[in-house]
Short mmCIF file of C-alpha atoms and ligand atoms in Angstrom, two decimals:
data_model
loop_
_atom_site.label_atom_id
_atom_site.label_comp_id
_atom_site.label_asym_id
_atom_site.label_seq_id
_atom_site.Cartn_x
_atom_site.Cartn_y
_atom_site.Cartn_z
CA MET A 314 62.30 -95.42 -81.90
CA ASN A 315 65.48 -94.06 -83.19
CA ILE A 316 67.67 -96.30 -85.20
CA LEU A 317 71.42 -95.66 -86.58
CA GLY A 318 71.98 -98.01 -89.62
CA ILE A 319 75.12 -98.62 -90.61
CA GLU A 320 76.02 -99.65 -94.58
CA SER A 321 79.85 -100.82 -96.49
CA SER A 322 79.09 -103.88 -97.95
CA CYS A 323 80.17 -102.53 -101.25
CA ASP A 324 81.04 -98.84 -102.60
CA GLU A 325 79.25 -97.02 -100.80
CA THR A 326 79.86 -95.76 -96.63
CA ALA A 327 76.46 -95.05 -95.04
CA ALA A 328 75.04 -94.15 -92.06
CA ALA A 329 70.94 -93.01 -91.41
CA VAL A 330 68.96 -92.18 -88.36
CA VAL A 331 65.09 -93.72 -88.97
CA ALA A 332 62.34 -93.37 -86.65
CA ASP A 333 59.95 -95.99 -86.07
CA GLY A 334 61.01 -97.90 -89.27
CA LYS A 335 59.38 -95.02 -91.51
CA ILE A 336 60.85 -91.90 -91.10
CA VAL A 337 64.13 -90.88 -92.58
CA ARG A 338 66.24 -88.17 -90.09
CA SER A 339 68.91 -88.32 -92.10
CA ASN A 340 70.63 -90.53 -95.10
CA VAL A 341 74.44 -90.09 -95.90
CA VAL A 342 76.16 -91.65 -98.56
CA ALA A 343 79.73 -91.22 -99.19
CA SER A 344 80.46 -92.97 -102.49
CA GLN A 345 83.32 -94.07 -103.77
CA ILE A 346 82.68 -94.41 -107.43
CA ASP A 347 85.82 -91.95 -108.22
CA LEU A 348 88.10 -93.80 -106.70
CA HIS A 349 87.27 -96.83 -108.50
CA ALA A 350 85.81 -95.59 -112.23
CA LYS A 351 89.29 -95.70 -113.58
CA TYR A 352 89.81 -99.78 -112.82
CA GLY A 353 86.02 -99.96 -114.36
CA GLY A 354 84.39 -101.63 -111.28
CA VAL A 355 84.88 -102.13 -107.43
CA VAL A 356 88.72 -103.20 -106.13
CA PRO A 357 87.63 -104.59 -103.03
CA GLU A 358 91.00 -103.27 -101.60
CA ILE A 359 90.69 -99.82 -102.26
CA ALA A 360 87.11 -100.11 -101.17
CA SER A 361 88.25 -101.07 -97.19
CA ARG A 362 90.54 -98.49 -96.73
CA ALA A 363 87.80 -95.73 -98.01
CA HIS A 364 85.66 -97.30 -95.78
CA LEU A 365 88.13 -97.06 -93.01
CA GLU A 366 88.24 -93.31 -93.66
CA GLN A 367 84.59 -92.17 -93.89
CA ILE A 368 83.18 -94.37 -91.70
CA ILE A 369 83.15 -92.26 -88.80
CA PRO A 370 82.86 -88.95 -90.31
CA VAL A 371 79.65 -90.27 -92.20
CA VAL A 372 78.07 -91.30 -88.98
CA ARG A 373 78.79 -88.37 -87.50
CA GLU A 374 77.04 -86.30 -90.06
CA ALA A 375 74.24 -88.61 -90.03
CA MET A 376 73.95 -87.68 -86.10
CA ALA A 377 74.03 -84.30 -86.88
CA THR A 378 71.65 -84.13 -89.57
CA ALA A 379 69.12 -85.69 -87.72
CA GLY A 380 69.66 -83.98 -85.16
CA VAL A 381 70.34 -86.55 -82.07
CA THR A 382 72.97 -87.58 -79.65
CA GLU A 383 73.49 -90.98 -78.56
CA SER A 384 71.09 -90.75 -76.14
CA ASP A 385 68.24 -90.93 -78.63
CA ILE A 386 69.75 -93.83 -80.20
CA ASP A 387 68.05 -96.81 -79.60
CA ALA A 388 69.88 -99.61 -81.22
CA VAL A 389 72.36 -99.89 -83.80
CA ALA A 390 71.67 -101.85 -87.53
CA VAL A 391 73.86 -103.17 -89.62
CA ALA A 392 74.10 -105.08 -92.72
CA ASN A 393 76.85 -107.88 -92.02
CA ARG A 394 76.10 -109.98 -95.42
CA PRO A 395 76.23 -110.29 -98.49
CA GLY A 396 78.78 -108.07 -99.60
CA LEU A 397 82.70 -107.75 -99.94
CA ILE A 398 84.58 -109.19 -96.74
CA GLY A 399 86.85 -106.58 -95.82
CA SER A 400 84.14 -103.81 -96.80
CA LEU A 401 81.41 -105.64 -94.63
CA LEU A 402 84.14 -105.83 -91.56
CA ILE A 403 84.57 -102.04 -91.59
CA GLY A 404 80.66 -101.20 -91.16
CA VAL A 405 80.11 -104.15 -88.69
CA THR A 406 83.20 -103.93 -86.52
CA ALA A 407 82.00 -100.05 -86.34
CA ALA A 408 78.43 -101.02 -85.42
CA LYS A 409 79.79 -102.91 -82.89
CA ALA A 410 82.20 -100.77 -81.00
CA ILE A 411 79.75 -97.90 -81.58
CA ALA A 412 76.65 -100.16 -79.73
CA TRP A 413 78.99 -101.49 -77.12
CA SER A 414 80.24 -97.84 -76.18
CA TRP A 415 76.86 -96.51 -75.90
CA GLY A 416 75.42 -98.96 -74.27
CA LYS A 417 72.53 -100.18 -77.15
CA PRO A 418 71.49 -102.89 -78.70
CA LEU A 419 73.28 -104.50 -82.06
CA VAL A 420 71.04 -105.37 -84.64
CA ALA A 421 71.86 -107.39 -88.25
CA VAL A 422 70.31 -107.29 -91.27
CA ASN A 423 71.04 -108.74 -94.19
CA HIS A 424 71.71 -106.04 -97.36
CA ILE A 425 69.17 -107.54 -99.83
CA HIS A 426 66.45 -108.02 -97.36
CA SER A 427 66.66 -104.27 -96.55
CA HIS A 428 66.09 -103.43 -100.34
CA ALA A 429 63.35 -105.71 -100.18
CA TYR A 430 61.60 -104.00 -97.94
CA SER A 431 63.00 -100.55 -98.77
CA ALA A 432 59.35 -99.60 -100.54
CA MET A 433 57.63 -99.33 -97.42
CA ILE A 434 59.66 -96.27 -96.94
CA ALA A 435 58.18 -94.47 -99.73
CA ARG A 436 54.55 -94.80 -97.68
CA PRO A 437 55.67 -93.33 -94.10
CA GLU A 438 51.92 -93.05 -93.39
CA ALA A 439 50.80 -96.92 -92.87
CA PRO A 440 53.88 -98.89 -93.96
CA GLU A 441 52.80 -102.04 -92.72
CA GLU A 442 49.74 -101.98 -94.11
CA LEU A 443 51.67 -102.88 -97.63
CA LEU A 444 52.12 -106.42 -96.68
CA PRO A 445 51.73 -108.86 -97.64
CA ALA A 446 53.71 -107.97 -101.02
CA VAL A 447 56.39 -109.17 -103.61
CA ALA A 448 59.70 -107.48 -103.73
CA MET A 449 62.01 -107.46 -106.59
CA VAL A 450 65.38 -106.81 -105.92
CA VAL A 451 67.65 -105.70 -108.53
CA SER A 452 70.56 -104.59 -107.73
CA GLY A 453 74.50 -104.69 -109.15
CA GLY A 454 74.92 -108.03 -107.41
CA HIS A 455 71.42 -109.46 -107.06
CA THR A 456 68.80 -109.70 -108.91
CA SER A 457 66.03 -111.62 -106.21
CA LEU A 458 62.43 -112.20 -106.26
CA TYR A 459 60.79 -112.31 -102.24
CA PHE A 460 57.52 -112.97 -101.27
CA LEU A 461 57.25 -110.45 -97.88
CA PRO A 462 54.22 -112.26 -95.69
CA ASP A 463 55.18 -109.43 -92.60
CA THR A 464 57.99 -107.86 -91.53
CA SER A 465 59.71 -110.79 -89.63
CA ARG A 466 59.32 -113.50 -92.50
CA ILE A 467 60.48 -113.32 -96.13
CA GLU A 468 60.74 -115.91 -98.84
CA LEU A 469 62.98 -116.24 -101.41
CA MET A 470 60.76 -116.96 -104.58
CA GLY A 471 63.69 -116.53 -107.48
CA ARG A 472 66.84 -115.28 -107.75
CA CYS A 473 69.91 -114.57 -110.47
CA ILE A 474 71.41 -117.88 -111.55
CA ASP A 475 74.38 -115.85 -113.21
CA ASP A 476 75.02 -112.14 -113.92
CA ALA A 477 72.79 -109.91 -112.13
CA ALA A 478 70.62 -107.34 -114.06
CA GLY A 479 72.71 -104.14 -112.53
CA GLU A 480 76.24 -106.09 -112.99
CA ALA A 481 74.93 -106.86 -117.32
CA PHE A 482 74.14 -102.84 -117.29
CA ASP A 483 77.62 -102.24 -116.00
CA LYS A 484 79.15 -105.10 -118.44
CA VAL A 485 77.48 -103.85 -121.46
CA ALA A 486 78.39 -100.10 -121.33
CA ALA A 487 82.10 -101.49 -120.60
CA ILE A 488 81.70 -103.31 -123.78
CA LEU A 489 80.55 -100.28 -125.58
CA LYS A 490 82.90 -98.27 -123.92
CA LEU A 491 80.58 -95.67 -122.16
CA GLY A 492 81.85 -95.46 -118.25
CA TYR A 493 81.20 -96.94 -114.95
CA PRO A 494 78.68 -97.12 -113.13
CA GLY A 495 76.69 -98.09 -116.48
CA GLY A 496 73.22 -98.58 -115.63
CA PRO A 497 72.89 -94.55 -115.27
CA ILE A 498 74.80 -93.82 -118.40
CA ILE A 499 72.71 -97.02 -120.30
CA ASP A 500 69.44 -95.32 -118.53
CA THR A 501 70.14 -91.93 -120.04
CA LEU A 502 71.78 -92.93 -123.60
CA ALA A 503 68.98 -95.12 -124.11
CA ARG A 504 66.40 -92.16 -124.29
CA GLU A 505 67.63 -91.35 -127.39
CA GLY A 506 67.82 -95.14 -128.84
CA ASN A 507 65.65 -97.29 -131.13
CA PRO A 508 64.53 -100.43 -128.45
CA LYS A 509 63.78 -102.18 -131.68
CA ALA A 510 67.05 -101.95 -133.30
CA PHE A 511 68.48 -105.29 -132.02
CA PRO A 512 65.21 -107.37 -131.89
CA LYS A 513 67.58 -110.46 -131.53
CA LEU A 514 68.99 -109.70 -128.00
CA PRO A 515 67.55 -112.81 -126.50
CA ARG A 516 64.91 -112.63 -123.44
CA THR A 517 66.31 -115.27 -121.22
CA TRP A 518 62.62 -116.70 -119.13
CA LEU A 519 64.58 -120.36 -118.32
CA ALA A 520 62.48 -123.44 -117.51
CA ALA A 521 58.19 -122.52 -118.08
CA GLY A 522 57.34 -120.95 -114.32
CA SER A 523 60.98 -120.28 -113.51
CA LEU A 524 61.28 -117.35 -111.89
CA ASP A 525 64.99 -117.35 -111.66
CA PHE A 526 66.77 -114.92 -113.60
CA SER A 527 69.89 -115.11 -116.41
CA PHE A 528 71.34 -112.26 -117.87
CA SER A 529 74.99 -113.51 -118.94
CA GLY A 530 73.47 -114.19 -122.40
CA ILE A 531 72.22 -111.20 -123.25
CA LYS A 532 75.48 -109.61 -122.10
CA THR A 533 77.16 -112.03 -124.43
CA ALA A 534 74.95 -111.02 -127.26
CA VAL A 535 75.85 -107.52 -126.74
CA LEU A 536 79.37 -108.28 -127.03
CA TYR A 537 79.07 -110.66 -130.37
CA GLN A 538 77.21 -107.62 -132.08
CA VAL A 539 79.94 -105.25 -131.31
CA HIS A 540 83.23 -107.50 -131.65
CA GLY A 541 81.88 -110.44 -134.57
CA GLN A 542 82.62 -113.85 -133.19
CA ASP A 543 86.48 -113.60 -133.49
CA MET A 544 87.11 -112.20 -129.96
CA LEU A 545 90.95 -111.53 -131.06
CA ALA A 546 89.64 -109.36 -133.80
CA PRO A 547 90.33 -105.64 -132.61
CA SER A 548 86.79 -104.38 -131.27
CA LYS A 549 84.46 -102.37 -134.03
CA VAL A 550 83.12 -100.31 -130.44
CA ASP A 551 85.30 -97.30 -131.29
CA GLU A 552 83.92 -96.90 -134.69
CA MET A 553 79.88 -97.00 -133.71
CA SER A 554 78.28 -93.65 -133.60
CA ARG A 555 76.49 -92.49 -131.06
CA GLY A 556 73.19 -93.23 -132.25
CA ALA A 557 74.25 -96.96 -132.79
CA LYS A 558 75.67 -97.09 -129.16
CA ALA A 559 72.35 -95.57 -128.34
CA ASP A 560 70.27 -97.89 -130.58
CA MET A 561 72.29 -100.85 -128.63
CA ALA A 562 71.75 -99.41 -125.23
CA ALA A 563 67.88 -98.97 -125.34
CA SER A 564 67.49 -102.85 -127.45
CA PHE A 565 69.74 -104.13 -124.32
CA GLN A 566 67.44 -102.39 -121.74
CA ALA A 567 64.66 -103.32 -123.19
CA ALA A 568 64.90 -106.68 -123.48
CA VAL A 569 66.07 -106.76 -119.64
CA VAL A 570 63.12 -104.88 -118.49
CA ASP A 571 60.98 -107.18 -120.18
CA VAL A 572 62.17 -110.16 -118.47
CA LEU A 573 61.91 -108.09 -114.76
CA VAL A 574 58.12 -107.00 -115.63
CA GLY A 575 57.53 -110.34 -116.55
CA LYS A 576 58.74 -112.18 -113.85
CA THR A 577 57.34 -109.81 -111.14
CA LEU A 578 54.12 -110.09 -112.47
CA MET A 579 54.30 -113.75 -112.49
CA ALA A 580 55.64 -113.86 -108.30
CA VAL A 581 52.77 -111.31 -107.79
CA GLU A 582 50.16 -114.22 -109.08
CA ARG A 583 51.80 -116.86 -107.55
CA ALA A 584 51.94 -114.89 -104.06
CA GLY A 585 48.06 -114.26 -104.36
CA VAL A 586 48.93 -110.65 -103.59
CA ARG A 587 47.94 -107.55 -105.59
CA ARG A 588 51.19 -105.37 -104.51
CA ALA A 589 54.82 -105.34 -105.38
CA PHE A 590 57.44 -103.52 -104.32
CA LEU A 591 61.13 -102.59 -106.40
CA GLY A 592 64.07 -101.66 -104.73
CA GLY A 593 67.96 -101.77 -105.64
CA GLY A 594 70.33 -99.73 -107.45
CA VAL A 595 68.16 -100.53 -111.03
CA ALA A 596 64.85 -100.10 -109.91
CA CYS A 597 66.07 -96.43 -110.57
CA ASN A 598 66.31 -96.94 -114.05
CA SER A 599 63.29 -94.82 -116.23
CA ALA A 600 62.39 -97.76 -118.91
CA LEU A 601 61.76 -100.32 -115.91
CA ARG A 602 59.46 -97.60 -113.76
CA ALA A 603 57.45 -97.06 -116.58
CA ALA A 604 57.29 -100.41 -118.26
CA MET A 605 56.21 -101.67 -114.41
CA THR A 606 53.96 -99.02 -113.81
CA ALA A 607 52.25 -99.61 -116.88
CA ALA A 608 52.09 -103.63 -116.75
CA ALA A 609 50.49 -103.17 -112.95
CA THR A 610 48.17 -100.93 -113.69
CA GLU A 611 46.71 -102.57 -116.68
CA ARG A 612 46.38 -105.89 -114.54
CA GLY A 613 45.16 -103.91 -110.84
CA ILE A 614 48.42 -104.37 -109.58
CA GLU A 615 50.41 -101.60 -107.01
CA VAL A 616 53.57 -101.34 -107.58
CA ILE A 617 55.67 -99.58 -105.32
CA PHE A 618 59.67 -98.24 -105.74
CA SER A 619 61.64 -97.23 -103.58
CA PRO A 620 62.64 -93.64 -103.44
CA PRO A 621 65.68 -93.53 -105.63
CA ALA A 622 68.37 -92.29 -102.58
CA MET A 623 67.14 -95.76 -100.99
CA CYS A 624 67.65 -97.55 -104.23
CA THR A 625 71.01 -97.43 -104.59
CA ASP A 626 73.00 -98.42 -101.55
CA ASN A 627 72.32 -96.54 -98.18
CA ALA A 628 71.73 -97.20 -94.47
CA ALA A 629 68.14 -96.01 -93.96
CA MET A 630 67.08 -99.12 -95.48
CA HIS A 631 69.14 -100.68 -92.74
CA ALA A 632 67.82 -98.58 -90.01
CA ALA A 633 64.30 -99.17 -91.38
CA LEU A 634 64.27 -102.91 -91.65
CA GLY A 635 66.43 -102.90 -88.53
CA PHE A 636 63.76 -101.29 -86.62
CA TYR A 637 61.15 -104.26 -87.37
CA ARG A 638 63.72 -106.62 -85.97
CA PHE A 639 64.54 -104.81 -83.04
CA ARG A 640 60.99 -104.24 -82.00
CA ALA A 641 60.65 -108.84 -82.63
CA GLY A 642 63.61 -109.12 -80.47
CA GLN A 643 65.93 -110.33 -82.83
CA LEU A 644 69.19 -108.94 -81.34
CA ALA A 645 72.95 -109.34 -82.38
CA ASP A 646 75.86 -110.62 -80.57
CA LEU A 647 78.84 -108.24 -80.29
CA ASP A 648 80.78 -111.72 -82.18
CA LEU A 649 78.57 -111.02 -85.31
CA PRO A 650 80.34 -112.60 -87.82
CA VAL A 651 80.51 -110.90 -91.21
CA VAL A 652 79.36 -113.63 -94.37
CA ALA A 653 79.86 -112.61 -97.92
CA GLY A 654 76.95 -114.56 -99.46
O1 LIG B 1208 71.97 -101.75 -105.10
P1 LIG B 1208 72.73 -100.84 -105.90
O2 LIG B 1208 73.34 -99.42 -105.35
O3 LIG B 1208 74.26 -101.78 -104.84
C1 LIG B 1208 74.74 -102.96 -105.35
O4 LIG B 1208 73.66 -103.80 -104.10
O5 LIG B 1208 74.67 -103.75 -105.84
O6 LIG B 1208 72.83 -101.19 -107.14
C2 LIG B 1208 74.25 -100.26 -107.82
C3 LIG B 1208 73.77 -101.05 -109.58
C4 LIG B 1208 75.17 -100.86 -110.33
O7 LIG B 1208 74.93 -101.98 -111.50
C5 LIG B 1208 74.30 -99.73 -111.54
O8 LIG B 1208 74.62 -99.80 -112.94
C6 LIG B 1208 72.81 -99.84 -111.26
O9 LIG B 1208 72.34 -100.53 -109.91
N1 LIG B 1208 72.02 -98.85 -111.71
C7 LIG B 1208 71.22 -98.60 -112.26
C8 LIG B 1208 70.60 -97.38 -112.27
N2 LIG B 1208 71.32 -97.22 -111.30
C9 LIG B 1208 71.94 -97.43 -110.59
N3 LIG B 1208 70.75 -99.67 -113.23
C10 LIG B 1208 70.07 -99.23 -114.56
N4 LIG B 1208 69.56 -98.04 -114.53
C11 LIG B 1208 69.69 -97.09 -113.33
N5 LIG B 1208 69.23 -95.44 -113.91
ZN1 LIG B 1209 72.62 -102.92 -102.56
#
């Protein structure tokens, strides 16, 4: 069963064809990073316009790369939440138009839930045998822990109460004037730095046993280290050597990774499972992958990362989850709304 997936929730226009929720026949992503880089973040109006230009060519390319035509497609799956309203509207409207004109069912998926299940694509031999599991979604907008009993139920265990992990990476990179998006830049620079150079950067655990996250404190702590407490004084960042920035990047990353790994292990214990999935853009992070693998192995827990191309925003993860929703008869109407949150 072939599902055409469509993604447009933030700054990536994407389409993919996935068979039976596990075989990725194509996965096309048109990134807008170059358009937003000079503003240091995503500009919603620019994002919507770029989606509008890209959506049809991207869908055509996904169909051509997969070697399929409309008669081979069984359903169209689209993320209708959460995201930027103007961006979501482009993908959802395109998905509705394609579903209607091809006479195919429409399936709605939640973007974050797709990230949560996306690690299953790493094991196409028997993805459903991986459940039940705990899933950690670490993206630019979300840091969430879920319990996944099966493909039709998903239970939120913990979430971020302020800045998401990816947002903290991006903001710390901006403070250090490293460029955008910050996650991959910090990941690379941190390899040259000492993760113990700034031991006082906070690890925010919140209340004992809490599975929620907070990353705004560490971002502010980095800001104070770089600027001092006087925000009106000129920033000292231009005087920082590459080595000093690398030390800060490594120390910041180590603090975030400690909390992400610690809380994922707590969630696994609480859910009574032996398997953790990691997805979302920050799940590409090399230090997180290494620390999570080491800690999980020590405790006899299996950790499965989404393949790197399925970590950052993509439509294959929507086509995969869309297959399970479609199989369960969960279809959307053509009046499907878009929802920001
Ligand atoms: O999942 P994603 O593509 O988009 C959202 O749904 O938000 O995640 C984007 C986030 C950005 O904040 C980016 O800086 C971060 O993922 N990211 C990384 C890495 N690659 C991407 N963060 C840390 N290390 C990386 N290697
Ligand atoms: Zn995402």
